[in-house]
Every structure is written in C-alpha cells, then in structure tokens.
Short mmCIF file of C-alpha atoms in Angstrom, two decimals:
data_model
loop_
_atom_site.label_atom_id
_atom_site.label_comp_id
_atom_site.label_asym_id
_atom_site.label_seq_id
_atom_site.Cartn_x
_atom_site.Cartn_y
_atom_site.Cartn_z
CA MET A 201 127.48 0.13 -42.95
CA ASN A 202 125.16 -1.70 -40.58
CA SER A 203 124.10 0.81 -37.64
CA SER A 204 123.04 -1.48 -35.71
CA PRO A 205 123.51 -0.38 -31.50
CA ALA A 206 124.57 -2.73 -29.03
CA ALA A 207 121.98 -5.28 -28.16
CA VAL A 208 121.48 -4.66 -24.53
CA GLU A 209 120.69 -1.17 -25.20
CA PRO A 210 117.28 -0.07 -26.41
CA ILE A 211 117.77 1.16 -29.82
CA GLY A 212 116.88 4.28 -31.36
CA VAL A 213 113.42 5.01 -32.99
CA ALA A 214 111.94 7.93 -34.79
CA VAL A 215 107.82 7.60 -35.92
CA ILE A 216 107.22 10.18 -39.70
CA GLY A 217 104.34 10.63 -39.64
CA ALA A 218 101.96 12.06 -36.82
CA GLY A 219 98.25 11.61 -38.79
CA TYR A 220 96.29 8.72 -38.22
CA TRP A 221 98.50 6.06 -37.75
CA GLY A 222 102.11 7.71 -36.48
CA PRO A 223 100.51 7.86 -33.38
CA ASN A 224 99.78 4.40 -33.25
CA LEU A 225 103.68 3.88 -33.68
CA VAL A 226 104.23 6.57 -30.96
CA ARG A 227 102.12 4.41 -28.34
CA ASN A 228 104.01 1.19 -29.39
CA PHE A 229 107.58 2.03 -29.72
CA GLN A 230 106.91 4.34 -26.84
CA THR A 231 105.92 0.85 -24.38
CA SER A 232 108.75 -1.34 -26.18
CA ASP A 233 111.46 -2.07 -23.70
CA ALA A 234 113.55 -2.89 -27.10
CA PHE A 235 113.09 0.39 -28.41
CA ARG A 236 113.86 4.31 -26.99
CA LEU A 237 111.42 6.84 -28.87
CA ARG A 238 113.66 10.14 -29.88
CA TRP A 239 111.47 12.17 -32.44
CA LEU A 240 108.14 12.26 -33.79
CA CYS A 241 108.54 14.51 -36.98
CA ASP A 242 106.03 15.93 -39.70
CA LEU A 243 105.03 18.89 -40.51
CA ASP A 244 102.41 20.51 -38.63
CA MET A 245 103.59 20.62 -35.77
CA THR A 246 101.11 20.82 -33.82
CA ARG A 247 99.74 17.91 -34.40
CA ALA A 248 103.01 15.86 -34.12
CA ARG A 249 102.74 17.90 -30.35
CA ARG A 250 99.62 16.51 -29.94
CA ALA A 251 99.89 12.63 -30.23
CA LEU A 252 102.33 13.29 -28.15
CA GLY A 253 101.12 14.20 -24.91
CA ASP A 254 101.59 17.24 -22.89
CA TYR A 255 103.90 15.21 -20.84
CA SER A 256 106.37 13.71 -23.37
CA THR A 257 109.74 13.39 -23.95
CA VAL A 258 110.12 12.81 -27.16
CA GLN A 259 111.15 15.76 -29.03
CA ALA A 260 108.64 17.07 -31.87
CA THR A 261 110.08 18.70 -35.18
CA ASP A 262 109.22 19.22 -38.51
CA ASP A 263 112.56 19.10 -40.67
CA LEU A 264 113.62 15.19 -41.16
CA ALA A 265 117.19 16.49 -41.53
CA THR A 266 117.97 17.25 -38.13
CA VAL A 267 116.11 13.35 -36.88
CA LEU A 268 118.10 12.04 -39.71
CA ALA A 269 121.46 13.97 -38.77
CA ASP A 270 120.98 12.75 -35.21
CA ASP A 271 123.36 9.89 -34.05
CA ASP A 272 121.66 8.61 -31.40
CA VAL A 273 118.17 7.27 -34.30
CA HIS A 274 119.27 4.04 -35.11
CA ALA A 275 115.75 3.79 -37.34
CA VAL A 276 112.58 5.39 -38.67
CA ALA A 277 108.77 4.06 -39.22
CA ILE A 278 107.21 6.05 -41.63
CA ALA A 279 103.86 6.85 -41.91
CA THR A 280 103.40 9.45 -43.95
CA PRO A 281 101.56 9.61 -47.70
CA ALA A 282 101.69 6.25 -50.04
CA GLY A 283 103.37 9.33 -52.75
CA THR A 284 106.82 10.18 -50.22
CA HIS A 285 108.44 7.22 -48.64
CA LEU A 286 110.00 6.83 -51.69
CA GLU A 287 111.80 9.87 -50.59
CA VAL A 288 112.12 9.48 -46.93
CA ALA A 289 112.76 6.31 -46.98
CA MET A 290 115.51 6.77 -49.34
CA ALA A 291 116.26 9.86 -47.33
CA ALA A 292 116.89 7.50 -43.74
CA LEU A 293 118.83 4.56 -45.23
CA ARG A 294 120.84 6.53 -46.45
CA ALA A 295 121.82 8.21 -43.29
CA GLY A 296 122.29 4.46 -42.46
CA LYS A 297 118.77 4.02 -40.89
CA HIS A 298 117.44 1.07 -40.38
CA VAL A 299 112.70 1.55 -41.53
CA LEU A 300 109.48 0.62 -41.39
CA VAL A 301 107.28 1.74 -43.58
CA GLU A 302 103.86 1.51 -43.71
CA LYS A 303 101.90 0.11 -45.90
CA PRO A 304 102.13 -0.06 -49.12
CA LEU A 305 106.27 -0.02 -49.44
CA ALA A 306 105.84 2.67 -52.11
CA ALA A 307 104.28 4.38 -54.33
CA ASP A 308 104.71 1.23 -56.94
CA VAL A 309 106.69 -1.57 -57.89
CA GLU A 310 109.58 0.23 -59.07
CA GLN A 311 110.11 2.85 -56.67
CA GLY A 312 109.92 -0.12 -54.20
CA ARG A 313 112.48 -2.30 -55.98
CA ALA A 314 115.06 0.26 -55.92
CA LEU A 315 113.77 0.86 -51.73
CA VAL A 316 115.35 -3.05 -51.44
CA ALA A 317 117.94 -2.61 -53.75
CA GLU A 318 119.37 0.29 -51.87
CA ALA A 319 118.31 -1.49 -48.47
CA GLU A 320 120.30 -4.98 -49.51
CA GLY A 321 123.35 -2.61 -50.53
CA ARG A 322 124.01 -1.20 -46.76
CA GLY A 323 123.43 -4.20 -45.30
CA LEU A 324 120.35 -2.67 -42.82
CA SER A 325 116.88 -3.40 -41.70
CA LEU A 326 113.82 -3.08 -44.16
CA MET A 327 110.20 -4.22 -42.75
CA CYS A 328 106.65 -3.65 -44.32
CA ASP A 329 103.94 -3.08 -41.11
CA HIS A 330 102.00 -5.97 -43.32
CA THR A 331 100.33 -5.58 -39.14
CA TYR A 332 97.26 -8.15 -40.10
CA CYS A 333 100.14 -10.66 -40.38
CA TYR A 334 101.06 -10.07 -36.66
CA THR A 335 98.09 -10.32 -35.52
CA PRO A 336 97.86 -14.23 -33.29
CA ALA A 337 95.72 -15.94 -35.63
CA VAL A 338 96.80 -15.28 -38.95
CA LEU A 339 100.24 -16.33 -36.72
CA ARG A 340 98.16 -19.39 -35.62
CA ILE A 341 97.54 -19.87 -39.21
CA ARG A 342 100.47 -19.51 -40.76
CA GLU A 343 102.49 -22.04 -37.54
CA LEU A 344 99.51 -24.50 -39.03
CA LEU A 345 100.57 -24.36 -42.60
CA HIS A 346 103.89 -24.56 -42.42
CA GLY A 347 104.05 -27.58 -39.84
CA GLY A 348 101.99 -29.96 -42.33
CA GLU A 349 99.05 -29.63 -39.25
CA LEU A 350 96.04 -28.83 -42.29
CA GLY A 351 98.41 -30.94 -44.80
CA GLU A 352 98.48 -29.31 -48.13
CA LEU A 353 96.65 -25.94 -48.94
CA GLN A 354 94.15 -26.80 -51.46
CA TYR A 355 91.81 -23.81 -51.63
CA LEU A 356 91.99 -20.30 -49.83
CA ASP A 357 88.51 -17.88 -49.66
CA SER A 358 89.38 -15.32 -48.50
CA VAL A 359 86.03 -12.00 -47.74
CA ARG A 360 86.99 -8.90 -46.50
CA ILE A 361 83.21 -6.62 -47.02
CA ASN A 362 81.37 -3.53 -45.36
CA LEU A 363 80.36 -0.98 -45.67
CA GLY A 364 82.25 2.45 -47.31
CA LEU A 365 84.82 4.17 -47.47
CA VAL A 366 85.04 4.80 -50.83
CA GLN A 367 88.16 6.15 -51.12
CA ARG A 368 89.27 9.72 -53.18
CA ASP A 369 92.50 8.09 -54.90
CA ILE A 370 91.89 4.17 -55.66
CA ASP A 371 89.56 0.83 -55.46
CA VAL A 372 88.35 -1.43 -53.07
CA MET A 373 90.78 -3.88 -54.41
CA TRP A 374 94.18 -1.76 -54.18
CA ASP A 375 92.27 -0.13 -50.41
CA LEU A 376 91.39 -3.63 -49.13
CA ALA A 377 93.30 -6.50 -50.30
CA PRO A 378 96.75 -5.94 -49.94
CA HIS A 379 95.77 -7.39 -46.21
CA ASP A 380 94.70 -10.32 -48.33
CA LEU A 381 97.12 -10.65 -49.72
CA SER A 382 99.86 -9.69 -47.71
CA ILE A 383 98.67 -12.37 -45.37
CA LEU A 384 98.66 -14.94 -47.95
CA ASP A 385 102.54 -13.57 -49.40
CA PHE A 386 102.75 -14.21 -44.76
CA ILE A 387 101.46 -18.20 -44.83
CA LEU A 388 102.15 -19.43 -47.00
CA PRO A 389 104.83 -22.56 -47.20
CA SER A 390 108.28 -22.15 -48.81
CA GLY A 391 107.86 -22.97 -52.22
CA VAL A 392 104.31 -22.65 -52.64
CA ALA A 393 103.66 -19.20 -54.54
CA PRO A 394 101.12 -17.55 -57.41
CA VAL A 395 101.69 -17.17 -61.17
CA SER A 396 99.05 -15.84 -62.24
CA VAL A 397 96.55 -13.73 -61.57
CA ALA A 398 93.03 -12.70 -63.35
CA ALA A 399 90.32 -9.43 -61.42
CA HIS A 400 86.71 -8.58 -62.42
CA GLY A 401 85.35 -5.82 -60.19
CA ALA A 402 82.12 -2.73 -61.04
CA ASP A 403 81.34 0.39 -60.36
CA ARG A 404 78.03 0.61 -59.85
CA ILE A 405 77.61 3.98 -58.03
CA GLY A 406 79.47 5.98 -60.34
CA ALA A 407 82.44 6.11 -58.36
CA GLY A 408 84.91 6.63 -60.83
CA ARG A 409 86.36 2.97 -60.22
CA ALA A 410 85.24 -0.56 -58.85
CA CYS A 411 83.50 -0.77 -55.68
CA VAL A 412 83.45 -3.92 -56.19
CA ALA A 413 86.41 -6.76 -56.96
CA TYR A 414 87.01 -10.96 -57.33
CA LEU A 415 90.58 -11.58 -57.45
CA THR A 416 91.34 -15.02 -57.92
CA LEU A 417 95.34 -17.04 -58.48
CA HIS A 418 96.62 -20.07 -59.13
CA LEU A 419 99.12 -21.56 -57.42
CA ASN A 420 101.97 -23.42 -58.72
CA THR A 421 100.54 -26.41 -56.93
CA GLY A 422 97.32 -26.12 -58.53
CA ALA A 423 95.73 -24.07 -55.37
CA ILE A 424 94.16 -21.87 -55.89
CA ALA A 425 92.84 -18.18 -54.31
CA HIS A 426 89.91 -16.24 -54.09
CA ILE A 427 89.50 -13.05 -52.47
CA HIS A 428 86.38 -10.71 -52.62
CA VAL A 429 86.47 -6.74 -51.94
CA ASN A 430 83.54 -4.73 -51.04
CA TRP A 431 82.70 -1.19 -50.24
CA LEU A 432 79.69 -1.22 -50.71
CA SER A 433 78.00 -4.60 -48.13
CA PRO A 434 76.02 -3.24 -45.47
CA VAL A 435 76.99 -6.18 -42.91
CA LYS A 436 81.12 -6.25 -42.28
CA ILE A 437 82.13 -9.75 -43.33
CA ARG A 438 86.42 -10.67 -42.18
CA THR A 439 86.46 -14.47 -43.34
CA ALA A 440 89.03 -16.62 -44.91
CA ILE A 441 88.83 -20.66 -44.98
CA ILE A 442 91.44 -22.25 -45.67
CA GLY A 443 91.56 -25.81 -46.92
CA GLY A 444 94.08 -28.62 -46.93
CA SER A 445 94.51 -32.77 -47.77
CA LYS A 446 94.41 -32.94 -43.88
CA ARG A 447 92.13 -30.29 -42.33
CA THR A 448 89.56 -26.71 -43.25
CA LEU A 449 90.84 -23.82 -41.27
CA VAL A 450 87.97 -20.77 -40.44
CA TRP A 451 89.16 -17.52 -39.59
CA ASP A 452 86.04 -14.95 -38.52
CA ASP A 453 87.87 -12.10 -37.54
CA LEU A 454 85.33 -10.87 -36.27
CA ASN A 455 84.58 -13.74 -33.38
CA PRO A 456 86.80 -12.42 -31.10
CA SER A 457 85.67 -16.22 -28.82
CA GLN A 458 85.92 -18.01 -31.64
CA ARG A 459 88.89 -16.20 -34.17
CA LEU A 460 89.95 -20.03 -35.32
CA SER A 461 87.69 -23.95 -36.07
CA ILE A 462 89.97 -26.44 -37.31
CA PHE A 463 87.77 -29.56 -39.08
CA ASP A 464 88.23 -32.47 -39.68
CA ARG A 465 86.24 -33.05 -42.60
CA GLY A 466 87.29 -33.07 -46.06
CA VAL A 467 87.41 -34.95 -49.27
CA ASP A 468 89.68 -38.15 -50.05
CA VAL A 469 90.61 -38.82 -52.98
CA ALA A 470 91.52 -42.76 -53.29
CA SER A 471 94.04 -43.75 -55.73
CA ALA A 472 93.57 -45.85 -58.54
CA GLU A 473 96.27 -47.96 -57.53
CA GLU A 474 93.81 -48.72 -54.10
CA LEU A 475 89.94 -49.87 -55.43
CA GLY A 476 89.61 -53.35 -57.66
CA ASP A 477 88.38 -52.92 -61.26
CA GLU A 478 84.46 -52.38 -59.95
CA GLN A 479 85.80 -50.37 -57.66
CA ARG A 480 87.16 -48.67 -60.43
CA ARG A 481 84.01 -47.71 -61.98
CA ASP A 482 82.36 -45.93 -59.20
CA MET A 483 83.57 -43.04 -57.81
CA LEU A 484 87.09 -42.76 -55.99
CA VAL A 485 85.81 -39.38 -53.44
CA SER A 486 84.49 -40.60 -50.48
CA TYR A 487 83.73 -37.90 -47.30
CA ARG A 488 85.79 -37.20 -43.60
CA SER A 489 83.86 -36.19 -41.04
CA GLY A 490 85.60 -35.97 -37.60
CA ASP A 491 85.83 -33.40 -34.90
CA MET A 492 86.19 -29.56 -34.61
CA VAL A 493 88.57 -27.80 -32.73
CA ALA A 494 88.65 -24.78 -31.31
CA PRO A 495 92.27 -23.74 -31.07
CA ALA A 496 92.79 -21.09 -27.68
CA LEU A 497 94.38 -17.39 -28.94
CA THR A 498 96.51 -14.91 -26.24
CA GLU A 499 94.75 -12.55 -26.90
CA ARG A 500 97.59 -9.50 -27.82
CA GLU A 501 97.87 -6.13 -30.17
CA ALA A 502 99.23 -7.11 -33.45
CA LEU A 503 101.64 -3.46 -34.09
CA ARG A 504 103.75 -4.68 -30.71
CA THR A 505 104.38 -7.59 -32.49
CA MET A 506 105.24 -6.21 -35.60
CA VAL A 507 107.27 -3.60 -33.26
CA GLU A 508 109.23 -6.89 -31.79
CA GLU A 509 110.07 -7.98 -34.97
CA PHE A 510 111.65 -4.61 -36.09
CA ALA A 511 114.47 -4.83 -33.26
CA ARG A 512 114.23 -9.00 -33.92
CA SER A 513 115.49 -8.34 -37.64
CA ILE A 514 118.04 -4.22 -36.53
CA ARG A 515 119.61 -6.46 -33.97
CA THR A 516 119.88 -10.19 -35.88
CA GLY A 517 120.65 -8.79 -38.83
CA THR A 518 119.01 -11.52 -40.69
CA PRO A 519 115.21 -9.67 -42.86
CA ALA A 520 111.67 -9.39 -40.69
CA LEU A 521 108.91 -11.74 -41.88
CA THR A 522 107.46 -9.07 -43.45
CA ASP A 523 110.80 -7.57 -44.37
CA GLY A 524 110.83 -4.90 -47.93
CA ARG A 525 110.58 -8.22 -50.43
CA SER A 526 107.51 -9.46 -49.42
CA GLY A 527 106.30 -5.49 -49.95
CA LEU A 528 106.96 -5.28 -53.21
CA ARG A 529 105.74 -9.22 -54.11
CA VAL A 530 101.68 -7.48 -53.05
CA MET A 531 102.90 -4.68 -54.37
CA ALA A 532 103.41 -6.63 -57.92
CA ILE A 533 100.60 -9.29 -57.15
CA LEU A 534 98.49 -6.39 -57.25
CA GLU A 535 99.49 -4.02 -60.07
CA ALA A 536 99.18 -7.51 -61.93
CA ALA A 537 95.75 -7.59 -60.51
CA SER A 538 95.00 -3.05 -62.09
CA ARG A 539 96.14 -4.79 -65.60
CA SER A 540 93.97 -7.67 -64.85
CA LEU A 541 91.00 -5.61 -64.69
CA ALA A 542 91.36 -2.53 -66.71
CA SER A 543 91.93 -5.76 -69.78
CA GLY A 544 88.43 -7.75 -68.94
CA GLY A 545 89.96 -9.98 -66.25
CA SER A 546 92.05 -11.20 -68.28
CA VAL A 547 95.31 -13.62 -66.65
CA VAL A 548 97.75 -12.31 -65.57
CA ASN A 549 100.42 -14.58 -65.32
CA LEU A 550 103.68 -14.00 -62.33
CA ASN A 551 106.71 -14.33 -63.49
CA GLU A 552 110.13 -14.35 -61.07
CA TRP A 553 111.31 -10.71 -61.00
CA THR A 554 114.92 -9.67 -61.27
CA ASP A 555 116.45 -6.84 -59.30
CA VAL A 556 118.61 -3.66 -60.65
CA HIS A 557 121.51 -6.83 -61.16
CA GLY A 558 119.80 -9.06 -62.42
CA GLN A 559 119.71 -11.38 -59.55
CA ILE A 560 116.32 -13.48 -59.23
CA VAL A 561 114.98 -11.02 -55.86
CA ASP A 562 113.04 -13.48 -54.18
CA THR A 563 113.01 -17.80 -55.50
CA GLY A 564 110.53 -18.14 -53.49
CA ARG A 565 108.08 -16.10 -54.27
CA ALA A 566 106.71 -15.42 -58.09
CA ILE A 567 106.24 -11.72 -59.36
CA ALA A 568 103.81 -9.93 -61.43
CA GLN A 569 104.82 -9.16 -65.06
CA SER A 570 103.68 -5.52 -64.57
CA GLY A 571 107.44 -5.76 -63.12
CA ALA A 572 109.33 -7.49 -64.72
CA GLU A 573 107.91 -6.14 -67.63
CA ARG A 574 109.06 -1.73 -65.22
CA SER A 575 112.72 -2.87 -64.77
CA GLY A 576 113.73 -4.13 -67.86
CA ALA A 577 112.96 -0.71 -69.28
CA ALA A 578 114.54 1.27 -66.25
CA ALA A 579 117.41 -0.62 -66.26
#
C-alpha cells in the first residue's frame, strides 16, 4: 500500500537519529516546501532537543513506535548506525512509510536485499542518501556522460585521500570508497557496468585494518575505473579524471572556483581501413590538442537537492536516482572488494544478482558474486 499524500500537500516526515548527520537532515527538511518535519526521534532526548533548538514546533521523542503510528508521517529519514538500519527501516516500511536511509543501506548485502524487496513489494520509495551524487559537479558529470559529450568512457581515475580519521570498526575502503563507488554507479550510462573488482591494501601503522587501499574495476565495455583511498596522506585530495573518447574531464572538488575542467585533448586511433599500406607500418595513434573549458556551476547544497529528489520519488511513484538498488550495488561491490583484499588482491567477478523471488534485481548493473552466493544460501 502506497501512503503518498496528495501532491499539493507537504509530505509529513520524521528524522530518526540526532547524531552527526541527523541535524543536517532536520535543517534541510525544515527549509523544504515539499516536506513538513513532524518528529525527531533519538534515544537521547537531550541531543534531540538540542538539534531542534529551543523554539522548534517539531516534536521530539525516544519512541520509534510513536512516530510510526502517526498517520501524518508519510516518510522517515534514518540517520542511525548502520547496524540498526535493517530493524528501523523495515519497521518503517511495514508501517507504510517511504524511507530514506543514510549510507550504507544496511549492515550487509543480504539485509539490503531484504529492504529492497520489502519496499518494492509495498510500492514504497526506498532511497539511499548518497549525498555526493547530488552535488552540482557530479550532476553535470552524469549529464555529460549520459548525453555523449565526453564520448564513450575509457577510464576513470579517482583519488580520495587525507590524514585520518582512522576508524575503529571499518577499514579505509569501507570508510571512503562508498563515495566513489556511488558516484561511479550514478554517472555510468545505461548498459555500462562493472564486471570485476580487485583490491589491494596495506596497514603500515598497526591499526589492524587497511589504511591505504586501491580498487580496480573493469567495466563490460572494456573501460577501467581505479579508486585510491588513504587515511595517511598529509594533504587532502579529492580529484577524479574521467577519460572519454571525445573529451576528458577533470574534477577537483576542493577547487570551488573551477571544480570541472573539460579538455578537448586526447588520443585518436585511425582504423586500418583508413590507412595505406605504408602507413599501416607506422603508429595508428595521433594526438589531439584542443581547448579547455570550465563549465559554470551553480553552487547549491547537495542535501537540499537530495531532499527534493526524495519528494519527487514519493510523489511520482518512480525510483529515486539513488534508490535502494543503487545502495545495494555499492554494498555488493564493497563486499566483493573485501574478498579480494583478504585474498591478496585476486580478481572477483561481479555477476547479476537475483532477488528473493529469483528475478533479476537490475539488469542494467552487475552485482557482486558474494551477494549472489549469500542470496542463494538464504533461499
């Protein structure tokens, strides 16, 4: 049963969790014309009231059941620890609420699969808050790749490095790479998908988990994507180079005056049919050196755009750009990368993954073999 309110009315929403990320969601829901924030739920009432401020009319509670019993709440946004996502999100879906979940979607692929199946079975929106995907820069990159302005994707090289914070319970790959994997999933054109992943990492400070890691993904088109994540770098770098057959794009997320640069420079390869006998003996490669343009981007908070996408999904009944399946794909690749890391960097094939009914979840993307193995064991 879909509990979507009339499109002309604000959507009643509750935020679950008032820790690090919850207050950001509270602020954006409060300033959105599409939503009316009704509840903030947290086990720590003092923290919840502090997040709302002294003059807020939003109700605070430590009882999830009270929130889910409110007929004026049509959607919930979950910003609790990943280990609680299955329980909280499943309760919300079974109460007929649309659900936005902070990354990761769940603690593991099997739990994420259960949430996707529940949401689809009830006709409810399940969205994963992959915030980076809603930045103006990434939205433009997606537009350029999908529109063909860059040509066919040849490679992606992403670097996300900084000094700390070394996490206690996860390695650097699970801490930082979800951003890059969600962006990759978001920008790839339809029909383009990873088919294998290999991961290498090192722990040279005795943290007990990898503090530096490299992921290599091969795509079904023959293109390659490489991701470098690092907790030990003395400098902070957030860059990506996306090479296309027509143009190459450079994204520097730490340069607000020029986040994107598009170069009409690259390598052209002549086909053998275009060359004479003598020319065939020479290199078939020529180099193109054209102009560079820096597209103007309107700076806008990514969370605001994400909140608007959640509202659009609820009102239209269509999947969000970062729906539950996208969250599932990211988790599945991470789990496959962990298998590779544990085995010294062996290549792990990524296969299509089936849902609990044995149907293909998403033929447009490849899901990790590790997820397929667990779903088969659970059936």
